[in-house]
Coordinates of C-alpha atoms in Angstrom, one line a residue:
M1049 CA -26.4 -41.6 3.0
P1050 CA -23.5 -40.4 1.4
T1051 CA -22.9 -40.0 -1.8
T1052 CA -21.1 -41.2 -4.5
S1053 CA -19.9 -41.1 -7.9
A1054 CA -21.1 -43.9 -8.6
D1055 CA -23.1 -47.1 -6.8
S1056 CA -20.8 -48.8 -4.2
S1057 CA -22.0 -51.8 -4.9
N1058 CA -20.1 -52.4 -7.5
S1059 CA -17.0 -53.6 -6.9
N1060 CA -15.3 -53.0 -10.6
N1061 CA -16.6 -49.2 -10.2
T1062 CA -13.2 -47.0 -10.9
G1063 CA -15.2 -43.3 -10.8
P1064 CA -13.9 -40.9 -12.9
W1065 CA -11.1 -42.3 -14.2
D1066 CA -11.7 -43.8 -18.1
S1067 CA -10.8 -47.3 -17.6
K1068 CA -9.5 -47.9 -21.2
L1069 CA -7.4 -44.5 -21.1
Q1070 CA -6.2 -43.6 -17.6
Q1071 CA -4.2 -46.0 -15.0
F1072 CA -7.3 -46.0 -11.4
H1073 CA -5.2 -44.2 -8.2
G1074 CA -7.1 -44.0 -5.4
G1075 CA -8.2 -39.9 -3.8
Q1076 CA -11.3 -39.1 -5.7
E1077 CA -14.2 -40.7 -3.2
W1078 CA -14.0 -37.5 -0.7
A1079 CA -15.7 -35.3 -3.5
Y1080 CA -17.9 -37.5 -3.5
L1081 CA -19.1 -38.2 0.7
D1082 CA -21.4 -35.5 2.1
N1083 CA -19.8 -37.3 5.7
F1084 CA -16.5 -37.2 4.5
V1085 CA -14.2 -37.4 7.5
E1086 CA -10.8 -38.4 5.9
D1087 CA -9.0 -40.0 2.8
F1088 CA -7.1 -42.9 3.8
S1089 CA -7.2 -44.4 0.9
V1090 CA -3.4 -42.2 0.0
T1091 CA -0.9 -42.2 1.1
T1092 CA -0.1 -38.6 1.8
N1093 CA 1.1 -37.3 5.3
A1094 CA -0.9 -37.8 8.1
F1095 CA -0.1 -34.2 9.4
G1096 CA -1.7 -32.7 5.5
M1097 CA -0.5 -30.0 4.2
P1098 CA 1.8 -27.8 5.9
E1099 CA 1.5 -24.6 7.1
S1100 CA 4.3 -23.7 5.9
G1101 CA 3.3 -24.1 2.1
K1102 CA -0.3 -23.9 2.3
Q1103 CA 0.6 -19.7 3.5
A1104 CA 3.2 -19.5 0.2
A1105 CA 0.7 -20.9 -1.5
V1106 CA -1.9 -18.3 -0.8
E1107 CA 0.1 -15.5 -1.5
S1108 CA 1.6 -16.7 -4.5
V1109 CA -2.2 -16.4 -6.1
Q1110 CA -2.1 -12.4 -6.4
H1111 CA 0.8 -13.1 -9.3
G1112 CA -1.0 -15.4 -10.7
H1113 CA -1.3 -13.3 -13.9
H1114 CA 2.1 -13.9 -14.5
Y1115 CA 4.2 -16.7 -16.2
P1116 CA 5.7 -19.1 -13.7
P1117 CA 9.0 -18.5 -14.3
A1118 CA 10.9 -20.6 -17.0
D1119 CA 13.6 -22.3 -15.3
Q1120 CA 11.7 -23.3 -12.0
E1121 CA 13.7 -20.9 -10.0
P1122 CA 14.1 -20.3 -7.4
A1123 CA 12.4 -23.2 -6.4
K1124 CA 14.6 -25.6 -7.8
T1125 CA 17.7 -24.7 -6.0
S1126 CA 15.5 -24.9 -2.8
L1127 CA 14.8 -28.3 -3.7
A1128 CA 18.5 -29.3 -5.2
R1129 CA 19.0 -27.5 -1.2
F1130 CA 17.1 -30.2 0.7
L1131 CA 18.2 -33.2 -1.8
W1132 CA 21.6 -32.3 -1.2
P1133 CA 22.3 -30.1 2.5
A1134 CA 26.5 -30.1 1.2
G1135 CA 27.4 -29.4 -2.4
F1136 CA 24.0 -29.2 -4.0
E1137 CA 25.8 -26.2 -6.1
S1138 CA 27.9 -29.4 -8.2
E1139 CA 24.4 -31.1 -8.4
R1140 CA 21.6 -29.5 -9.4
N1141 CA 22.1 -29.4 -13.0
R1142 CA 20.7 -32.5 -12.7
L1143 CA 17.2 -31.8 -11.0
I1144 CA 14.3 -30.6 -12.9
L1145 CA 11.0 -30.8 -11.3
G1146 CA 7.5 -32.1 -12.8
N1147 CA 3.6 -31.6 -12.7
G1148 CA 3.9 -34.1 -10.3
A1149 CA 6.1 -37.4 -11.2
S1150 CA 3.7 -39.0 -13.1
E1151 CA 4.7 -36.0 -15.8
L1152 CA 8.0 -37.3 -15.7
I1153 CA 7.7 -41.1 -15.6
D1154 CA 6.4 -40.7 -19.0
L1155 CA 8.5 -37.9 -20.1
V1156 CA 11.8 -40.7 -19.0
I1157 CA 10.1 -43.0 -20.5
R1158 CA 9.3 -41.6 -23.8
M1159 CA 13.2 -41.1 -24.5
A1160 CA 14.6 -44.2 -23.0
P1161 CA 15.6 -46.5 -25.8
A1162 CA 13.1 -48.5 -27.7
G1163 CA 12.8 -52.6 -26.7
T1164 CA 11.6 -54.5 -23.0
W1165 CA 10.5 -53.0 -20.5
K1166 CA 10.5 -54.4 -16.7
P1167 CA 8.6 -53.9 -13.3
G1168 CA 10.5 -54.1 -10.1
P1169 CA 10.9 -57.4 -7.9
F1170 CA 7.4 -57.1 -6.0
R1171 CA 4.2 -58.4 -6.7
T1172 CA 2.9 -55.5 -8.1
Q1173 CA 3.7 -51.3 -8.0
Y1174 CA 2.5 -48.0 -8.6
K1175 CA 1.0 -48.4 -12.3
E1176 CA 2.4 -45.2 -14.0
Y1177 CA 5.8 -46.9 -15.1
E1178 CA 3.7 -50.0 -16.6
R1179 CA 1.2 -47.5 -18.5
S1180 CA 3.8 -45.0 -20.2
A1181 CA 6.0 -48.2 -21.5
R1182 CA 2.6 -49.6 -22.7
N1183 CA 1.5 -46.4 -24.6
N1184 CA 5.1 -46.4 -25.9
N1185 CA 5.1 -49.9 -26.9
F1186 CA 7.3 -51.5 -24.9
E1187 CA 7.0 -55.1 -24.6
L1188 CA 6.3 -55.8 -20.5
L1189 CA 8.7 -58.0 -19.0
S1190 CA 6.8 -60.0 -16.2
S1191 CA 8.7 -59.3 -12.1
D1192 CA 9.9 -62.8 -12.2
S1193 CA 11.6 -63.0 -16.1
T1194 CA 15.1 -63.8 -15.6
A1195 CA 16.2 -60.9 -18.6
K1196 CA 17.6 -57.9 -18.7
A1197 CA 15.3 -54.8 -20.0
N1198 CA 15.9 -51.8 -22.3
V1199 CA 14.3 -50.0 -19.3
A1200 CA 13.3 -51.1 -15.9
C1201 CA 11.7 -49.5 -13.4
L1202 CA 11.6 -50.0 -9.4
V1203 CA 9.3 -48.4 -7.0
N1204 CA 11.1 -48.2 -3.2
P1205 CA 9.8 -48.2 -0.8
C1206 CA 7.1 -50.4 -3.2
N1207 CA 3.9 -48.7 -3.6
P1208 CA 1.6 -50.4 -1.8
T1209 CA 3.7 -53.3 -1.5
G1210 CA 5.0 -52.4 1.1
D1211 CA 8.4 -54.1 0.3
Y1212 CA 11.8 -52.4 0.6
L1213 CA 15.7 -52.8 -0.5
E1214 CA 18.7 -51.1 0.8
L1215 CA 21.0 -49.6 -1.0
S1216 CA 23.2 -52.0 -1.4
E1217 CA 20.1 -54.4 -2.8
V1218 CA 18.6 -51.9 -5.5
K1219 CA 22.5 -51.5 -6.9
Q1220 CA 21.9 -55.1 -6.8
W1221 CA 18.7 -55.6 -9.0
I1222 CA 19.8 -52.5 -10.9
E1223 CA 22.6 -54.7 -12.6
A1224 CA 21.1 -58.0 -12.6
N1225 CA 18.3 -56.1 -14.4
V1226 CA 19.5 -53.7 -17.0
L1227 CA 21.1 -53.9 -20.3
P1228 CA 24.4 -52.3 -21.0
G1229 CA 22.3 -48.9 -23.1
G1230 CA 19.4 -48.9 -21.2
Y1231 CA 17.4 -47.2 -19.0
V1232 CA 16.3 -48.1 -14.8
L1233 CA 13.9 -45.5 -13.0
I1234 CA 14.0 -45.7 -9.1
D1235 CA 10.5 -44.4 -7.4
E1236 CA 11.7 -43.2 -3.5
S1237 CA 8.3 -40.8 -3.1
M1238 CA 7.9 -42.9 -0.5
Q1239 CA 11.9 -43.2 1.3
P1240 CA 11.8 -39.1 3.1
W1241 CA 10.3 -41.1 5.5
H1242 CA 12.6 -44.2 6.5
S1243 CA 14.4 -41.2 8.9
P1244 CA 16.0 -37.8 9.2
E1245 CA 19.2 -39.9 7.7
F1246 CA 16.9 -41.2 4.5
R1247 CA 19.6 -39.3 1.9
D1248 CA 22.2 -41.6 3.7
H1249 CA 19.5 -44.9 1.9
S1250 CA 19.3 -42.9 -1.4
L1251 CA 20.6 -43.0 -4.3
V1252 CA 19.9 -39.3 -5.2
G1253 CA 23.6 -39.4 -2.4
Q1254 CA 25.7 -42.0 -5.4
R1255 CA 26.6 -39.7 -7.7
E1256 CA 30.0 -41.6 -8.4
Y1257 CA 28.3 -45.1 -8.6
V1258 CA 25.5 -43.2 -11.0
Q1259 CA 28.0 -41.7 -12.8
R1260 CA 30.2 -44.7 -13.2
L1261 CA 27.2 -46.9 -13.9
Y1262 CA 26.8 -44.7 -17.2
R1263 CA 30.5 -44.2 -18.3
E1264 CA 31.3 -48.1 -18.3
N1265 CA 27.9 -49.2 -19.2
S1266 CA 25.9 -46.7 -20.4
I1267 CA 23.3 -46.7 -18.4
S1268 CA 21.1 -44.3 -16.9
V1269 CA 19.8 -43.9 -13.8
F1270 CA 16.5 -41.7 -12.9
V1271 CA 15.5 -41.5 -9.2
V1272 CA 12.6 -40.4 -9.5
H1273 CA 10.4 -38.3 -6.6
S1274 CA 6.9 -37.2 -6.0
W1275 CA 6.4 -34.9 -3.5
T1276 CA 2.9 -34.8 -3.6
K1277 CA 3.2 -36.9 -0.9
L1278 CA 5.6 -36.2 1.6
W1279 CA 4.0 -32.6 2.0
C1280 CA 0.2 -33.8 0.8
C1281 CA 0.1 -32.1 -1.7
T1282 CA -1.4 -33.7 -4.4
G1283 CA -3.6 -31.3 -5.8
L1284 CA -0.5 -29.0 -6.3
R1285 CA 1.0 -31.6 -8.6
L1286 CA 5.0 -31.3 -7.8
G1287 CA 7.7 -34.0 -8.9
S1288 CA 11.3 -34.5 -9.4
V1289 CA 13.7 -36.5 -11.6
V1290 CA 17.5 -36.5 -10.5
C1291 CA 19.4 -37.1 -13.5
P1292 CA 22.6 -39.0 -14.4
T1293 CA 23.8 -36.3 -16.3
A1294 CA 23.3 -32.7 -17.3
D1295 CA 23.1 -33.6 -20.6
H1296 CA 19.9 -36.3 -19.7
M1297 CA 17.8 -33.7 -17.6
R1298 CA 18.3 -31.2 -20.5
D1299 CA 16.9 -34.5 -22.8
I1300 CA 14.0 -33.9 -20.4
K1301 CA 13.3 -30.3 -21.0
K1302 CA 13.4 -30.1 -24.4
L1303 CA 10.3 -32.4 -24.6
Q1304 CA 9.0 -31.2 -21.6
V1305 CA 6.0 -28.2 -22.1
P1306 CA 7.3 -25.2 -20.9
W1307 CA 5.7 -23.7 -17.2
S1308 CA 4.5 -27.3 -16.7
V1309 CA 5.0 -26.4 -12.8
N1310 CA 2.9 -23.4 -11.8
T1311 CA 3.2 -20.6 -10.0
V1312 CA 1.5 -21.6 -6.6
A1313 CA 3.2 -25.0 -6.7
L1314 CA 6.8 -23.8 -7.0
A1315 CA 6.2 -21.0 -4.2
F1316 CA 4.8 -23.9 -2.1
L1317 CA 8.1 -25.9 -3.0
G1318 CA 10.2 -23.4 -1.8
A1319 CA 8.7 -22.8 1.7
V1320 CA 8.2 -26.5 2.9
V1321 CA 11.6 -28.1 2.3
S1322 CA 13.2 -25.8 5.1
D1323 CA 10.2 -26.7 7.1
D1324 CA 12.3 -28.5 9.4
V1325 CA 9.3 -28.5 12.6
Y1326 CA 6.6 -30.7 9.6
L1327 CA 9.5 -33.2 9.2
R1328 CA 10.7 -33.7 12.8
K1329 CA 6.7 -34.7 13.4
T1330 CA 6.5 -36.5 10.6
W1331 CA 9.1 -38.4 11.8
Q1332 CA 7.8 -38.9 15.4
S1333 CA 3.9 -39.6 14.4
T1334 CA 3.7 -41.7 11.6
S1335 CA 5.6 -45.3 12.8
A1336 CA 4.3 -45.2 15.7
W1337 CA 0.7 -43.8 14.3
R1338 CA 1.2 -47.3 12.1
S1339 CA 1.9 -49.6 14.5
Q1340 CA -1.5 -48.8 17.0
T1341 CA -3.3 -48.7 13.5
V1342 CA -1.8 -52.3 13.1
A1343 CA -2.8 -53.5 16.5
R1344 CA -6.2 -52.3 16.9
I1345 CA -7.1 -53.5 13.3
A1346 CA -5.0 -56.7 14.0
E1347 CA -7.5 -56.7 17.3
L1348 CA -10.7 -57.1 15.2
F1349 CA -9.5 -59.3 12.3
P1350 CA -6.7 -61.3 13.6
Q1351 CA -6.5 -63.3 10.2
W1352 CA -5.8 -60.1 8.2
V1353 CA -2.1 -59.9 7.0
F1354 CA -0.2 -57.2 7.1
H1355 CA 2.1 -55.7 5.2
G1356 CA 5.3 -52.8 5.1
R1357 CA 8.5 -51.2 6.4
P1358 CA 6.9 -49.6 9.6
F1359 CA 8.5 -46.5 8.9
L1360 CA 5.7 -45.9 5.9
S1361 CA 3.1 -44.0 5.6
W1362 CA 0.2 -46.5 4.5
I1363 CA -0.2 -50.1 5.4
W1364 CA -0.7 -52.6 2.8
V1365 CA -3.5 -55.9 4.4
D1366 CA -4.5 -59.3 2.8
T1367 CA -8.0 -60.0 4.2
G1368 CA -8.1 -63.2 2.6
S1369 CA -10.7 -63.1 0.8
E1370 CA -12.0 -60.7 -1.8
E1371 CA -15.5 -60.7 0.0
T1372 CA -14.8 -59.4 3.1
A1373 CA -12.4 -56.9 1.3
Q1374 CA -15.1 -55.4 -1.2
K1375 CA -17.5 -55.3 2.6
A1376 CA -14.1 -53.3 4.4
V1377 CA -14.1 -50.4 1.3
D1378 CA -17.6 -51.0 1.2
C1379 CA -17.4 -50.1 4.8
A1380 CA -15.0 -47.5 5.2
R1381 CA -16.8 -45.6 2.3
A1382 CA -20.1 -45.6 4.0
A1383 CA -18.1 -44.0 7.1
G1384 CA -17.0 -40.8 4.7
V1385 CA -13.0 -43.2 5.7
P1386 CA -12.7 -44.4 2.7
V1387 CA -9.6 -46.7 1.6
R1388 CA -7.9 -47.9 -1.4
S1389 CA -9.3 -51.1 -2.6
G1390 CA -6.7 -53.5 -4.1
R1391 CA -8.8 -54.5 -7.4
Q1392 CA -8.4 -52.0 -9.2
G1393 CA -5.3 -50.9 -10.9
Y1394 CA -3.3 -53.7 -8.6
S1395 CA -5.9 -56.8 -9.3
L1396 CA -5.0 -57.8 -6.0
P1397 CA -9.1 -58.3 -4.4
S1398 CA -8.7 -59.5 -1.1
F1399 CA -6.1 -56.4 -0.4
I1400 CA -6.4 -53.3 0.4
R1401 CA -4.3 -50.2 1.6
I1402 CA -4.9 -47.7 4.5
A1403 CA -3.3 -44.7 4.6
V1404 CA -1.6 -43.3 8.3
R1405 CA -3.7 -41.1 10.7
E1406 CA -3.7 -39.8 13.5
P1407 CA -5.7 -41.6 16.6
S1408 CA -9.1 -39.8 16.4
K1409 CA -9.5 -40.2 12.2
V1410 CA -9.0 -44.0 13.2
D1411 CA -11.5 -44.3 16.2
V1412 CA -14.1 -43.7 12.8
L1413 CA -12.0 -46.1 10.5
I1414 CA -11.9 -48.7 13.4
D1415 CA -16.2 -48.4 14.4
A1416 CA -16.7 -48.8 10.3
L1417 CA -14.6 -52.5 10.6
K1418 CA -16.7 -53.1 12.5
S1419 CA -19.9 -54.0 10.7
V1420 CA -17.2 -56.1 8.3

């Protein structure tokens, strides 16, 4: 029998998370399964950690007795070149790296104007934004509130629901939901999966629009990325924020503890941003594998409803009932292929989230789901 950190029959089990203090996330159960095969509970890249980054990270350990560079260079400039292939020199002073996106989310919300906070328009979204707003004593508005907020946070593409707004719709949402003088955080962590043209669909390349909003309405737009998903390095912790101005970047740096991104993570980042082969594989295979997985699960459960854009690295599934979803979670865990329950954190107990993975690993998941 697989071993777990807690009784798997307990539907409210949060494993190693302190439910009174922390926000629940997936990605923990693998360490407690003696029959572990693959982690379907996280939205990381199906190809795993790039070999280029892994090699750079291992080699960097020899420098572990030195402090990391306080200016995050040359990794920060390498990421700037990735985000802005043309003209990165004039953009990199708005960019800052962090110990995962979660660190930067909290820093930006801490320095934001006090008052109300509002999530994106979807049924739920990545919860660290709400957690930080709650910890910093914001009044929380609902996603369907018509009121504008001092701080608004939109996850686009939305994890876990799979909803997605096109660039023009994002701009409309910002202008309809943020008060003058307010902050807006747009999380584009999953945007790079869109296609090789993902930059054309991103706010990162909309400097004139962002600066006009700030100049005319004092609205500050921050574009957040968690790079641990695209390059499958959740254990290394890598995130970034593109700020509206260099002054905003310096305000974050003032609050950020020194050396928050370690030597290994910086070396990894410096290598993977130029790994074009890895990205081409990602764009070529993710949509196909996702479509295949949806079709195979739908054949078993034609009544289940599948959500999300075809390019995404996960599938958001409504099983139709809490009991069915919990059975799916339990069966997957027992087979060493854990999936993410929608109960913990999202309070949507009939839903499960399933990562896109290569077909042989999906075979194991499909066999497990046959017992639901």
